[in-house]
Each structure stands twice: as structure tokens, then as C-alpha cells.
PDB file of C-alpha atoms and ligand atoms in Angstrom:
ATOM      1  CA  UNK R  26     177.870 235.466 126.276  1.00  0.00           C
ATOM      2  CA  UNK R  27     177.514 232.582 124.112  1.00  0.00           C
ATOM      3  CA  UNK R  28     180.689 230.660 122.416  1.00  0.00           C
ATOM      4  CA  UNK R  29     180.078 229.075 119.375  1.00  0.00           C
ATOM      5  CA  UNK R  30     183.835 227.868 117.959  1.00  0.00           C
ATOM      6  CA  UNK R  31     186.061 226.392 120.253  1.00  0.00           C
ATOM      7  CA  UNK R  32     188.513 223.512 120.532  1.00  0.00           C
ATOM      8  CA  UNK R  33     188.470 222.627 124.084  1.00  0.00           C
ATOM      9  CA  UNK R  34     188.270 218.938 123.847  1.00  0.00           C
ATOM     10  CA  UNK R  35     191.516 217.919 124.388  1.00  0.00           C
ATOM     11  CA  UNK R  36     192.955 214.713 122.360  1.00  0.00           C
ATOM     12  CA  UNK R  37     190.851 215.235 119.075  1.00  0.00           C
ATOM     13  CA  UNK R  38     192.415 217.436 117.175  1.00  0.00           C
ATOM     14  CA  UNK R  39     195.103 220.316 116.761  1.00  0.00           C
ATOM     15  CA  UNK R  40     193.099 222.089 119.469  1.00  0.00           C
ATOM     16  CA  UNK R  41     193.724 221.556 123.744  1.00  0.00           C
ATOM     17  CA  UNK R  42     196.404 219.225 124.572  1.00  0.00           C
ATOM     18  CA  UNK R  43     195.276 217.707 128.019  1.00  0.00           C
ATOM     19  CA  UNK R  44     192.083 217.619 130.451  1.00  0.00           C
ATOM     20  CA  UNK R  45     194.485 220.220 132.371  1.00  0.00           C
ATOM     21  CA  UNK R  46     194.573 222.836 129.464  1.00  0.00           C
ATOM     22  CA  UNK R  47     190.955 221.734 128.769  1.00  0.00           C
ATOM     23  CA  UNK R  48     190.155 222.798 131.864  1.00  0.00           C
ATOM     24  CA  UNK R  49     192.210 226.074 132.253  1.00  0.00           C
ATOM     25  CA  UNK R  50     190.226 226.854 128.947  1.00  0.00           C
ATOM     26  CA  UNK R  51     186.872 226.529 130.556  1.00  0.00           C
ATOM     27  CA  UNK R  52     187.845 228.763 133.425  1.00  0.00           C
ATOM     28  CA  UNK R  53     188.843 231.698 130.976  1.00  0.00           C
ATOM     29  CA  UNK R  54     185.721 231.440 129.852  1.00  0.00           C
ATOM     30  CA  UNK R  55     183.912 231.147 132.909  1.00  0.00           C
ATOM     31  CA  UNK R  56     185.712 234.304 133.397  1.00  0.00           C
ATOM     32  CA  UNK R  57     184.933 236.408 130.048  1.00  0.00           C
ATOM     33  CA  UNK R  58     180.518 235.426 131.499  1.00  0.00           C
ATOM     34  CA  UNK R  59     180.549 233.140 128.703  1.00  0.00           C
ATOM     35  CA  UNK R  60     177.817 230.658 129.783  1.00  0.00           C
ATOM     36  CA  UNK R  61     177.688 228.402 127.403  1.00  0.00           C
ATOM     37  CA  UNK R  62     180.095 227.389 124.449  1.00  0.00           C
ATOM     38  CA  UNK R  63     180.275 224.969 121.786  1.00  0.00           C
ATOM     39  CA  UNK R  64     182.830 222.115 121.039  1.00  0.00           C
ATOM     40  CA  UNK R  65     183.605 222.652 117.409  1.00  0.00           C
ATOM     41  CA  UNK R  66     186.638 220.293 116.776  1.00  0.00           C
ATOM     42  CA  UNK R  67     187.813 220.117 113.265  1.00  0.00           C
ATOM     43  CA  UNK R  68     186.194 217.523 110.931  1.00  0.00           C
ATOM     44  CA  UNK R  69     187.239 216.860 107.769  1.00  0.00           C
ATOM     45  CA  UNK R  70     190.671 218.690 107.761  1.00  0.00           C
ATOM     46  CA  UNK R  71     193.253 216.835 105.557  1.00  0.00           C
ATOM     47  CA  UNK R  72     190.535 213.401 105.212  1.00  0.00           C
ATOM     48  CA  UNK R  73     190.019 213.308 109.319  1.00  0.00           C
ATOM     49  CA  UNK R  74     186.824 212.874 110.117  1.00  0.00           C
ATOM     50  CA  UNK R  75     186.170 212.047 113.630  1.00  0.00           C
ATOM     51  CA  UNK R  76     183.656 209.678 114.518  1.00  0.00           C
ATOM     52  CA  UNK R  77     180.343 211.552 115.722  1.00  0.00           C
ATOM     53  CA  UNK R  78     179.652 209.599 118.887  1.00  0.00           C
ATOM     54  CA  UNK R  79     183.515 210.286 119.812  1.00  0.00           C
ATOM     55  CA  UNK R  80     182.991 214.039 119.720  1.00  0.00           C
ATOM     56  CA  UNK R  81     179.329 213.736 122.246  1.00  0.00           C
ATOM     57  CA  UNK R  82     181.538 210.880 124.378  1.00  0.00           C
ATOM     58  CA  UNK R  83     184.461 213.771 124.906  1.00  0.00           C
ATOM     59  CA  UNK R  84     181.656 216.477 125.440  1.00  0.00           C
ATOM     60  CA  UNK R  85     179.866 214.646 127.668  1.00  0.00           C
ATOM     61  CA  UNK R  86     182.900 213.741 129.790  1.00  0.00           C
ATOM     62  CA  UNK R  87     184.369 217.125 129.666  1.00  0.00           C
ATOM     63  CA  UNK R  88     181.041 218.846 131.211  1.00  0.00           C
ATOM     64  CA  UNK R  89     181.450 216.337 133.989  1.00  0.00           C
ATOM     65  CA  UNK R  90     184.960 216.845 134.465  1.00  0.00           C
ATOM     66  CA  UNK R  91     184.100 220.719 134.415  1.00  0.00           C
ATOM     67  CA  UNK R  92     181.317 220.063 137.260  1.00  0.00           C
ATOM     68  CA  UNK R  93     183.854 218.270 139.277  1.00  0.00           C
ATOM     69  CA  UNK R  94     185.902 221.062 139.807  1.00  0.00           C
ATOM     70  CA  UNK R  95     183.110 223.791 139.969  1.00  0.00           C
ATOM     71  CA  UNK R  96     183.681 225.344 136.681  1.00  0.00           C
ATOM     72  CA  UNK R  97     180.473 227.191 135.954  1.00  0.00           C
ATOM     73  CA  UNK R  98     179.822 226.760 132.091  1.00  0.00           C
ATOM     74  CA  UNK R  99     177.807 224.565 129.649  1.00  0.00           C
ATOM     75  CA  UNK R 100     179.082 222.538 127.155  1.00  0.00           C
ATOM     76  CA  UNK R 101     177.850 221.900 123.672  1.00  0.00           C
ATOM     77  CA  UNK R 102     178.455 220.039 120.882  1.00  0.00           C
ATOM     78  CA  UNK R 103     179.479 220.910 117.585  1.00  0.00           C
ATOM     79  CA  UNK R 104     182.125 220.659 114.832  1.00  0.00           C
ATOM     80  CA  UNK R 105     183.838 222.501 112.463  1.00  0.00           C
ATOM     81  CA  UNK R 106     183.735 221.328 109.454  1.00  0.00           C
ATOM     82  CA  UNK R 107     185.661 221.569 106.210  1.00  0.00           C
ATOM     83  CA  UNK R 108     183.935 222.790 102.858  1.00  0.00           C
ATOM     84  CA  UNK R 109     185.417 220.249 100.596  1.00  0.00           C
ATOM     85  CA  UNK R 110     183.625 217.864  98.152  1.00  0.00           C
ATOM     86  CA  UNK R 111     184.478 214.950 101.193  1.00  0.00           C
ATOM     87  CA  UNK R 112     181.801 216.884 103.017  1.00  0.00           C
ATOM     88  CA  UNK R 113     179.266 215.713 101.180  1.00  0.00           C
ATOM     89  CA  UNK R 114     180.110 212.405 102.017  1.00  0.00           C
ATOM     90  CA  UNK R 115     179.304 212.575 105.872  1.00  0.00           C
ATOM     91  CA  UNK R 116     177.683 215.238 106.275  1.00  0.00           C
ATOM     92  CA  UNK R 117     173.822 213.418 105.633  1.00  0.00           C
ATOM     93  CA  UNK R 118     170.219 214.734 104.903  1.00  0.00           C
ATOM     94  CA  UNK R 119     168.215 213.761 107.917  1.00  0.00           C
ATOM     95  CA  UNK R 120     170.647 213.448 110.576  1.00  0.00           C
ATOM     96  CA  UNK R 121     172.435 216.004 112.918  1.00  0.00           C
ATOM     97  CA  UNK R 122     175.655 214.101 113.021  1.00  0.00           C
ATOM     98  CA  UNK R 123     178.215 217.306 113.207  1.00  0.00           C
ATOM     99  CA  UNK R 124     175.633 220.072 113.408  1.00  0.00           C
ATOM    100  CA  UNK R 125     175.787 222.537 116.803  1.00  0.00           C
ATOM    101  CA  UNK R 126     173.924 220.628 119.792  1.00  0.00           C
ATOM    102  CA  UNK R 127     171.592 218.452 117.507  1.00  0.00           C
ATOM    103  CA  UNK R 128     170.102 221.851 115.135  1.00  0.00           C
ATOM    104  CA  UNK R 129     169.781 222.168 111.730  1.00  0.00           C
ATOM    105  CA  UNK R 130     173.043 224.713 111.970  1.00  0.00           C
ATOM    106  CA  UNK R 131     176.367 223.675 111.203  1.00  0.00           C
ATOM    107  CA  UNK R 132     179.680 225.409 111.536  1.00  0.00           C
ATOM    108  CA  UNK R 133     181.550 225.553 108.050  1.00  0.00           C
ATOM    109  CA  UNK R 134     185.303 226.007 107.344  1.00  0.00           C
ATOM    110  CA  UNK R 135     186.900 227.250 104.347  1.00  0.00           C
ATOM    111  CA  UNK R 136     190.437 227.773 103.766  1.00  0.00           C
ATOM    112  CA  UNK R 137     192.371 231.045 102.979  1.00  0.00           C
ATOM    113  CA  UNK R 138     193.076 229.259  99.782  1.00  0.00           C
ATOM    114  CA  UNK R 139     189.369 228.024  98.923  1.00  0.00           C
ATOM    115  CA  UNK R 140     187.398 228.619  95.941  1.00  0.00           C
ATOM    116  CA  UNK R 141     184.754 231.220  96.086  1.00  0.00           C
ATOM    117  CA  UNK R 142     182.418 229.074  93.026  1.00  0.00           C
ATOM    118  CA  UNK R 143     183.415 225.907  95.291  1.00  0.00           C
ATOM    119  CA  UNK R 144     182.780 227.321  98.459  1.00  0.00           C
ATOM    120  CA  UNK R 145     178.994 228.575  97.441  1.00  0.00           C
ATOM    121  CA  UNK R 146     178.548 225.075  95.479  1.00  0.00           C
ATOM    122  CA  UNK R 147     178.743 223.018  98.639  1.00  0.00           C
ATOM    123  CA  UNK R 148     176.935 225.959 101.400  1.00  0.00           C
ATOM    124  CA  UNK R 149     173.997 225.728  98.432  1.00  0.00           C
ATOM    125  CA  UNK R 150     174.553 222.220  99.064  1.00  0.00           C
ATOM    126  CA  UNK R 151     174.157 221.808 102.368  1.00  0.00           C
ATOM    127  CA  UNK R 152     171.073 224.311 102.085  1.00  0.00           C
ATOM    128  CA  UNK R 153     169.290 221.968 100.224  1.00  0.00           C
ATOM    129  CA  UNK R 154     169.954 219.074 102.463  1.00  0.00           C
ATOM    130  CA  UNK R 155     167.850 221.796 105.255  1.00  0.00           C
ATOM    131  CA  UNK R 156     170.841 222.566 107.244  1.00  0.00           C
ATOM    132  CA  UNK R 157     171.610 226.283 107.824  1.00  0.00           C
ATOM    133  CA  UNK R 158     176.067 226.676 107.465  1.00  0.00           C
ATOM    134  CA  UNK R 159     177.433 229.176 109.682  1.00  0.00           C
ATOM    135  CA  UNK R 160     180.509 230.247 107.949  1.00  0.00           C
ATOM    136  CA  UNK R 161     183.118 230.081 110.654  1.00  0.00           C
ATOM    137  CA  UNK R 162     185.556 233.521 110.235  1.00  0.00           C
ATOM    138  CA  UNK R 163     184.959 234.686 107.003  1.00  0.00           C
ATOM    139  CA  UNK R 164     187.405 237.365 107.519  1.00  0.00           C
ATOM    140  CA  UNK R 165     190.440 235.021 107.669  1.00  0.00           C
ATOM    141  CA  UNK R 166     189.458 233.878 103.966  1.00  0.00           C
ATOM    142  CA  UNK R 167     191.981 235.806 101.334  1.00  0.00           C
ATOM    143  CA  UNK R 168     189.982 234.507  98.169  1.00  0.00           C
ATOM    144  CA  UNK R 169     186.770 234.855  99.292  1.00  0.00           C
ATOM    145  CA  UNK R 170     186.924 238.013 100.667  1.00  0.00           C
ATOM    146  CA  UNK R 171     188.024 239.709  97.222  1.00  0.00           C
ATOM    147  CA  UNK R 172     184.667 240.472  97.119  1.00  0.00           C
ATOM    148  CA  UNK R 173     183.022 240.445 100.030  1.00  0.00           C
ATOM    149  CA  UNK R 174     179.672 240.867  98.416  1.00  0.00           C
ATOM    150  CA  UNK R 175     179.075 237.746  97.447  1.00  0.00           C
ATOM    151  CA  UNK R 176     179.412 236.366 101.087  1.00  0.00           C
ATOM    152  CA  UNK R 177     176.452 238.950 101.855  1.00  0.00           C
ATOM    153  CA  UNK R 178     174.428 237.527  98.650  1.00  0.00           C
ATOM    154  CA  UNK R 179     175.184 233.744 100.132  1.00  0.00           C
ATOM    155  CA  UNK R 180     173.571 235.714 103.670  1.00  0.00           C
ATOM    156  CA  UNK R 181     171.015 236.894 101.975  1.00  0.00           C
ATOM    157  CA  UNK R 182     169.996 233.154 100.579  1.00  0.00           C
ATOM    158  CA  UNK R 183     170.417 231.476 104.305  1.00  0.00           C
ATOM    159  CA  UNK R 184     173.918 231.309 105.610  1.00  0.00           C
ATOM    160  CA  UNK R 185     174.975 232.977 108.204  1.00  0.00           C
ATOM    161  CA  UNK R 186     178.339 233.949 109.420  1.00  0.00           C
ATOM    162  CA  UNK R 187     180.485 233.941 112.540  1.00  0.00           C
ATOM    163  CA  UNK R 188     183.456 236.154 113.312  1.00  0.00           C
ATOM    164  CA  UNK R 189     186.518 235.721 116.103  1.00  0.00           C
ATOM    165  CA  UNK R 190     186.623 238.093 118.845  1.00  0.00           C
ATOM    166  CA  UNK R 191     190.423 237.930 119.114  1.00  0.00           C
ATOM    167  CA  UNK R 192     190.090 238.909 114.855  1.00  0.00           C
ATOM    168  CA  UNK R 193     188.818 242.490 116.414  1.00  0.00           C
ATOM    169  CA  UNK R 194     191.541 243.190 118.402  1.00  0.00           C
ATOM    170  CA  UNK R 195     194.204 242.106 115.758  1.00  0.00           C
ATOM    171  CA  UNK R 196     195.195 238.791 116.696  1.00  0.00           C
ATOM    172  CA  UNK R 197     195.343 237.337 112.932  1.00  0.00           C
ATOM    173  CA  UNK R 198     196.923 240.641 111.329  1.00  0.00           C
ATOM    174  CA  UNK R 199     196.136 243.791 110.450  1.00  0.00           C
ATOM    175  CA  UNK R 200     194.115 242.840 107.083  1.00  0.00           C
ATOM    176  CA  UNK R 201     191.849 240.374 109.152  1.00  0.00           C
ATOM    177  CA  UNK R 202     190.771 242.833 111.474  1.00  0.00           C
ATOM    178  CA  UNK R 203     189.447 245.391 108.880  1.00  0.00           C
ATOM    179  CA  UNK R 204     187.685 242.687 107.026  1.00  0.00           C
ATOM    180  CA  UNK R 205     186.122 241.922 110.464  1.00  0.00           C
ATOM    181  CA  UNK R 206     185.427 245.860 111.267  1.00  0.00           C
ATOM    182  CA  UNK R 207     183.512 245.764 107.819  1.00  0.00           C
ATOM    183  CA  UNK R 208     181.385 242.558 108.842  1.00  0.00           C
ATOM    184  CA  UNK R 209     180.476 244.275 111.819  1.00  0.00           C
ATOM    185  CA  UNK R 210     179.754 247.838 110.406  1.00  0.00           C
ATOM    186  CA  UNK R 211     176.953 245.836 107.576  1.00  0.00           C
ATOM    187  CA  UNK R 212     175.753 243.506 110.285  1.00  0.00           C
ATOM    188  CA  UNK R 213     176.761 240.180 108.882  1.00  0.00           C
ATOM    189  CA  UNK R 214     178.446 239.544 112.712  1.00  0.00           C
ATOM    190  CA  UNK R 215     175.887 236.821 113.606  1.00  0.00           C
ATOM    191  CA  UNK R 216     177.398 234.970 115.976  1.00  0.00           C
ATOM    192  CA  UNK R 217     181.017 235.426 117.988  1.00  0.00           C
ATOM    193  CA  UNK R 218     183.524 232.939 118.825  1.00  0.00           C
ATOM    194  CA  UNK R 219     187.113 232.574 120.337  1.00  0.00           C
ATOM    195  CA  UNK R 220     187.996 229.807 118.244  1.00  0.00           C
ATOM    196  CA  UNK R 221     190.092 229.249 121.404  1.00  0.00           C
ATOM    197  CA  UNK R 222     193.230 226.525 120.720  1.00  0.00           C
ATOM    198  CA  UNK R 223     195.167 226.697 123.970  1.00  0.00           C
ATOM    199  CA  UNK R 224     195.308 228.875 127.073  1.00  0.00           C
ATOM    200  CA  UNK R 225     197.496 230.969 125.675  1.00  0.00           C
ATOM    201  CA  UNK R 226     197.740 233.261 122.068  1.00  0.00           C
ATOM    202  CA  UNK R 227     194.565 231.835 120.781  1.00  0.00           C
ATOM    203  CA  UNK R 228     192.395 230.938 124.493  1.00  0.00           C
ATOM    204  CA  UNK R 229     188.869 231.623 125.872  1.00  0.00           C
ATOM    205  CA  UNK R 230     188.811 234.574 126.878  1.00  0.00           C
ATOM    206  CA  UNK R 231     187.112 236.945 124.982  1.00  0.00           C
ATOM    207  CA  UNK R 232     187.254 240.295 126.813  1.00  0.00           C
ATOM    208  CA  UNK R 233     189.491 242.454 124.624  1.00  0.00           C
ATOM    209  CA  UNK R 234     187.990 241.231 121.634  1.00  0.00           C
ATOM    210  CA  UNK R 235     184.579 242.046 122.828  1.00  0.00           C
ATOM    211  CA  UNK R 236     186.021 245.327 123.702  1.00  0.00           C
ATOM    212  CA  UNK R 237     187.474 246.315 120.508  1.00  0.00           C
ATOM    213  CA  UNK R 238     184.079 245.787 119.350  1.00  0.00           C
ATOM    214  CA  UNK R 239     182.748 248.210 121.769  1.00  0.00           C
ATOM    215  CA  UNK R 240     185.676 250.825 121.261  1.00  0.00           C
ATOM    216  CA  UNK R 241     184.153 250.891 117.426  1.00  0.00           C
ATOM    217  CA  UNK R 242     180.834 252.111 119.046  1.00  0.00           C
ATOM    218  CA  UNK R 243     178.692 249.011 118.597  1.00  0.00           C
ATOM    219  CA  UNK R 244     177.490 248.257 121.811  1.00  0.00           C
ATOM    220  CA  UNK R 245     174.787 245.776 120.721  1.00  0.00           C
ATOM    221  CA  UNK R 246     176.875 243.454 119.222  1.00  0.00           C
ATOM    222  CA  UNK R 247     177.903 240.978 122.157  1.00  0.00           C
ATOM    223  CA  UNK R 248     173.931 240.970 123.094  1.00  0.00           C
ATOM    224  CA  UNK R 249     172.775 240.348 119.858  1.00  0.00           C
ATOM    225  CA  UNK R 250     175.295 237.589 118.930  1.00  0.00           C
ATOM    226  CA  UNK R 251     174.187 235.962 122.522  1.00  0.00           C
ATOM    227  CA  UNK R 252     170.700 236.121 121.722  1.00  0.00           C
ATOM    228  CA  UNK R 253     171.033 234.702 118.211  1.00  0.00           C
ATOM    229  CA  UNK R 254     173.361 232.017 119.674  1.00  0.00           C
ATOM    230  CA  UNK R 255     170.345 231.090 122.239  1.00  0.00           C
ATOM    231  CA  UNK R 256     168.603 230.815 118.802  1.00  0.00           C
ATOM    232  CA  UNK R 257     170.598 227.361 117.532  1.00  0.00           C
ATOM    233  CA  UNK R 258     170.055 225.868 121.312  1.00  0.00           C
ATOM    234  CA  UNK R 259     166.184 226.263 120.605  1.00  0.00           C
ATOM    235  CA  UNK R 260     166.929 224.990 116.976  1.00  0.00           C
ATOM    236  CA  UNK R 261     164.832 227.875 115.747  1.00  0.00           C
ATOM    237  CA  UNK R 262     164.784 229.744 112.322  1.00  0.00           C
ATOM    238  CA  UNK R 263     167.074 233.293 112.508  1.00  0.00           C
ATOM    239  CA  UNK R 264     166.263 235.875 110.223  1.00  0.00           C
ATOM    240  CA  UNK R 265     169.178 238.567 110.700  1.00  0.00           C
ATOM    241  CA  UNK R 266     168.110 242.281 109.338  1.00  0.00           C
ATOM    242  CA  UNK R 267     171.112 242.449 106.326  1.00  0.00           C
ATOM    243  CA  UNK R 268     172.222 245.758 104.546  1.00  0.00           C
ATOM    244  CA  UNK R 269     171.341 245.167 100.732  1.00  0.00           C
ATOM    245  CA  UNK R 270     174.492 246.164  99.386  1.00  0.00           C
ATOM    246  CA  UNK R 271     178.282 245.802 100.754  1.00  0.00           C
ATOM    247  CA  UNK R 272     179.673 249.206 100.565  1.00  0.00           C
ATOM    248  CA  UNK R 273     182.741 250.041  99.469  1.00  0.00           C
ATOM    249  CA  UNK R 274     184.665 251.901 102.698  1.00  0.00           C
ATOM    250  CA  UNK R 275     185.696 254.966 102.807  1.00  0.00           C
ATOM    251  CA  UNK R 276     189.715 255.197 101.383  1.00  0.00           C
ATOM    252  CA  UNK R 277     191.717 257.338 103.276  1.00  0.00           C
ATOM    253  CA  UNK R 278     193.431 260.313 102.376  1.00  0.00           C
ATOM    254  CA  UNK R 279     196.745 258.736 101.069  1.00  0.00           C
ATOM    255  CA  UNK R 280     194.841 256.098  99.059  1.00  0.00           C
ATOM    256  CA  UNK R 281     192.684 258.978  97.837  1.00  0.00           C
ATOM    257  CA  UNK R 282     195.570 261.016  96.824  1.00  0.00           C
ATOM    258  CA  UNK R 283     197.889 258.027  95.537  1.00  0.00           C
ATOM    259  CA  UNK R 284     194.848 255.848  94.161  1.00  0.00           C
ATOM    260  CA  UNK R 285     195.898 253.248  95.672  1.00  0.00           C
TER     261      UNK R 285
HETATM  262 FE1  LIG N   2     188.274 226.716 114.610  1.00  0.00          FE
END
């Protein structure tokens, strides 16, 4: 298993706390057979903007660190960064600066509260610029996932999507995990991450996510998404098979009977 979102460098961001919990986090993941997973710290959230060379500096020392105490995993580097019109600013045609392990692919953030038009303005953006976005959990985004259609056109034209594992077993509500459930059911789960924040609540392991994806019969998933993650470390082109329409699911009875 490949993790693509995670804040295990301690001391950047909102993410781990200490080399301790840093640690602890590596070892859940050792755990889940995650092999490799990316350090996506948050750039760009509220003006902070890390310095690049920071973010490979505390990757670099963390993979050591790991090694040290015989955790078997490897580390990547990455960011998450925040779709704002600052992005534009740092985020430079040409370079790799913030991208996952020097690809073209970057990990994008909107917020619950973001602009669909603004949103696609700046992933069109960044398209042009030849990067591919990876829209970190689309199914945490209220606004945008009004109409979730228009996240499978912007798939359609090159960006790509990522879900949480801990979304699938309910750890971000009830509403959250259906929009993730539909993802999944029209394919548009490229890639899976823990977006892991301590060692507890939100942590590494990714078991009983990846097994509420199983329990809703897709037993592909965690394979594909592993083999499309091996994808960015080759910095090669993916082409996911999409459905051409989003359709509507099913209502239940009640909302059939109530029209709700
Ligand atoms: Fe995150």
C-alpha cells in the first residue's frame, strides 16, 4: 500500500508534534503494509508557505531517523497545497518545488468553503503550467460537492483525485462517507491516503478504512490505488478508465415516498 497524504513531519505544521509521535506514526504504517508514503505538509494555509528545501531537509532526516530504529517504510516528499490565488505565486512552471517526490503531480487542497468557478480556475491553471493536481479529499468539500459532476468533468480534463481511508469508515461524518462511497462506486478513487495528523483519531493506520472499502465489495481498490501511486514515483502519465456521467444514486424508500 502506497500513502500519498500525510503529516508526519513533526514541527512544520498542524500535523505530528515531536520525532516521538513522528515516529509512532511511521510504525502504524509499517503496520497497515504501507511501504511507502508521502510527506504532504500544508503549504499555503492562512499565507504559510514553507520553504521547499525545509520540507526535503525534514524528509530526509525523518527517513534516517526511521532507519535508526528499524522502521521499515519509505519516505517521500510532497505537500499539500492550498487552491488559492497565492498559489500561483509559488507554485512555478518548470520547477517541482511542492510537487510529490520531484513529478509533475501535485496534491491540491480546497476548503469546505471554496468556490467551485475558483477552484477549477486555478486546477486549469496549474494544468497549463504541465503539472497534473491531485485533488486531496474531495469528499470533505460541502460546495464543491453540490454537484459532484463537475469534479468528474475536471477528471475527465486531467485531474485526478484522492480520497481518505478513515472518510470510508466514517471518521469525518456520516455525509463524507457517502460522498466517498459514490467516488468509489464511479471510479474517481485514484489514489488513497490517511491524511494521518497524530497517532491517535486521525493516524496511519489504514486498516479499517481499507476494509470498509472491501465490505462495499470493491476488492480492487487498495491494488489499484497502489499501483497508480507507483505511477507518480516513476513520474509517468495515468490515464484512469472514468464513467462518463455521475449518476444520481439510488434514494431510498423514505426519500422516495417523502421526496425528500
Ligand atoms: Fe492533509
Amino acid at each position: 500500500m502506497i500513502d500519498i497524504h500525510s503529516h508526519i513531519l513533526y514541527g512544520i505544521d498542524d500535523g505530528s508534534q515531536s520525532l516521538d509521535m513522528s515516529l509512532e506514526m511511521l510504525r502504524m504504517s509499517a503496520a497497515s503494509e504501507v511501504t511507502d508514503i508521502f510527506a504532504t505538509p500544508h503549504v499555503n494555509r492562512r499565507g504559510v508557505v514553507p520553504e521547499w528545501s525545509v520540507i526535503v531537509d525534514k524528509t530526509a532526516e525523518l527517513q534516517q531517523q526511521a532507519q535508526d530504529v528499524g522502521i521499515p517504510i519509505r519516505i517521500h516528499t510532497g505537500a499539500e497545497v492550498e487552491l488559492n490565488y497565492d498559489t500561483l505565486e509559488f507554485i512555478k512552471e518548470g520547477s517541482r518545488d511542492y510537487c510529490l517526490a520531484g513529478s509533475r503531480y501535485i496534491l491540491c487542497e480546497c476548503t469546505a468553503q471554496s468556490q467551485p468557478d475558483q477552484a477549477e480556475a486555478l486546477l486549469y491553471e496549474l494544468m497549463l503550467r504541465e503539472f497534473v493536481p491531485i485533488l486531496a479529499h474531495p469528499e470533505r468539500y460541502d460546495r464543491i460537492m453540490t454537484r459532484p459532476s463537475r469534479v468528474l468533468e475536471w477528471m475527465h480534463n486531467g485531474v485526478l483525485a484522492q480520497c481518505n481511508t478513515g472518510s470510508f469508515k466514517g471518521s469525518f461524518g456520516k455525509d463524507t462517507q457517502l460522498r466517498a462511497e459514490n467516488l468509489l462506486r464511479h471510479h474517481m478513487v485514484i489514489f488513497l491516503g490517511s491524511d494521518a495528523h497524530r497517532t491517535e483519531a486521525r493516524n496511519t493506520d489504514m486498516r479499517e478504512g481499507l476494509q470498509a472499502i472491501e465490505a462495499m465489495g470493491d476488492t480492487d481498490a487498495e491494488d489499484t490505488c497502489t499501483w497508480n501511486a507507483e505511477r507518480i514515483l516513476e513520474d509517468r502519465v495515468l490515464y484512469p478508465e472514468l464513467p462518463e456521467h455521475w449518476d444520481k444514486p439510488k434514494k431510498g424508500i423514505f426519500s422516495r415516498i417523502f421526496g425528500a
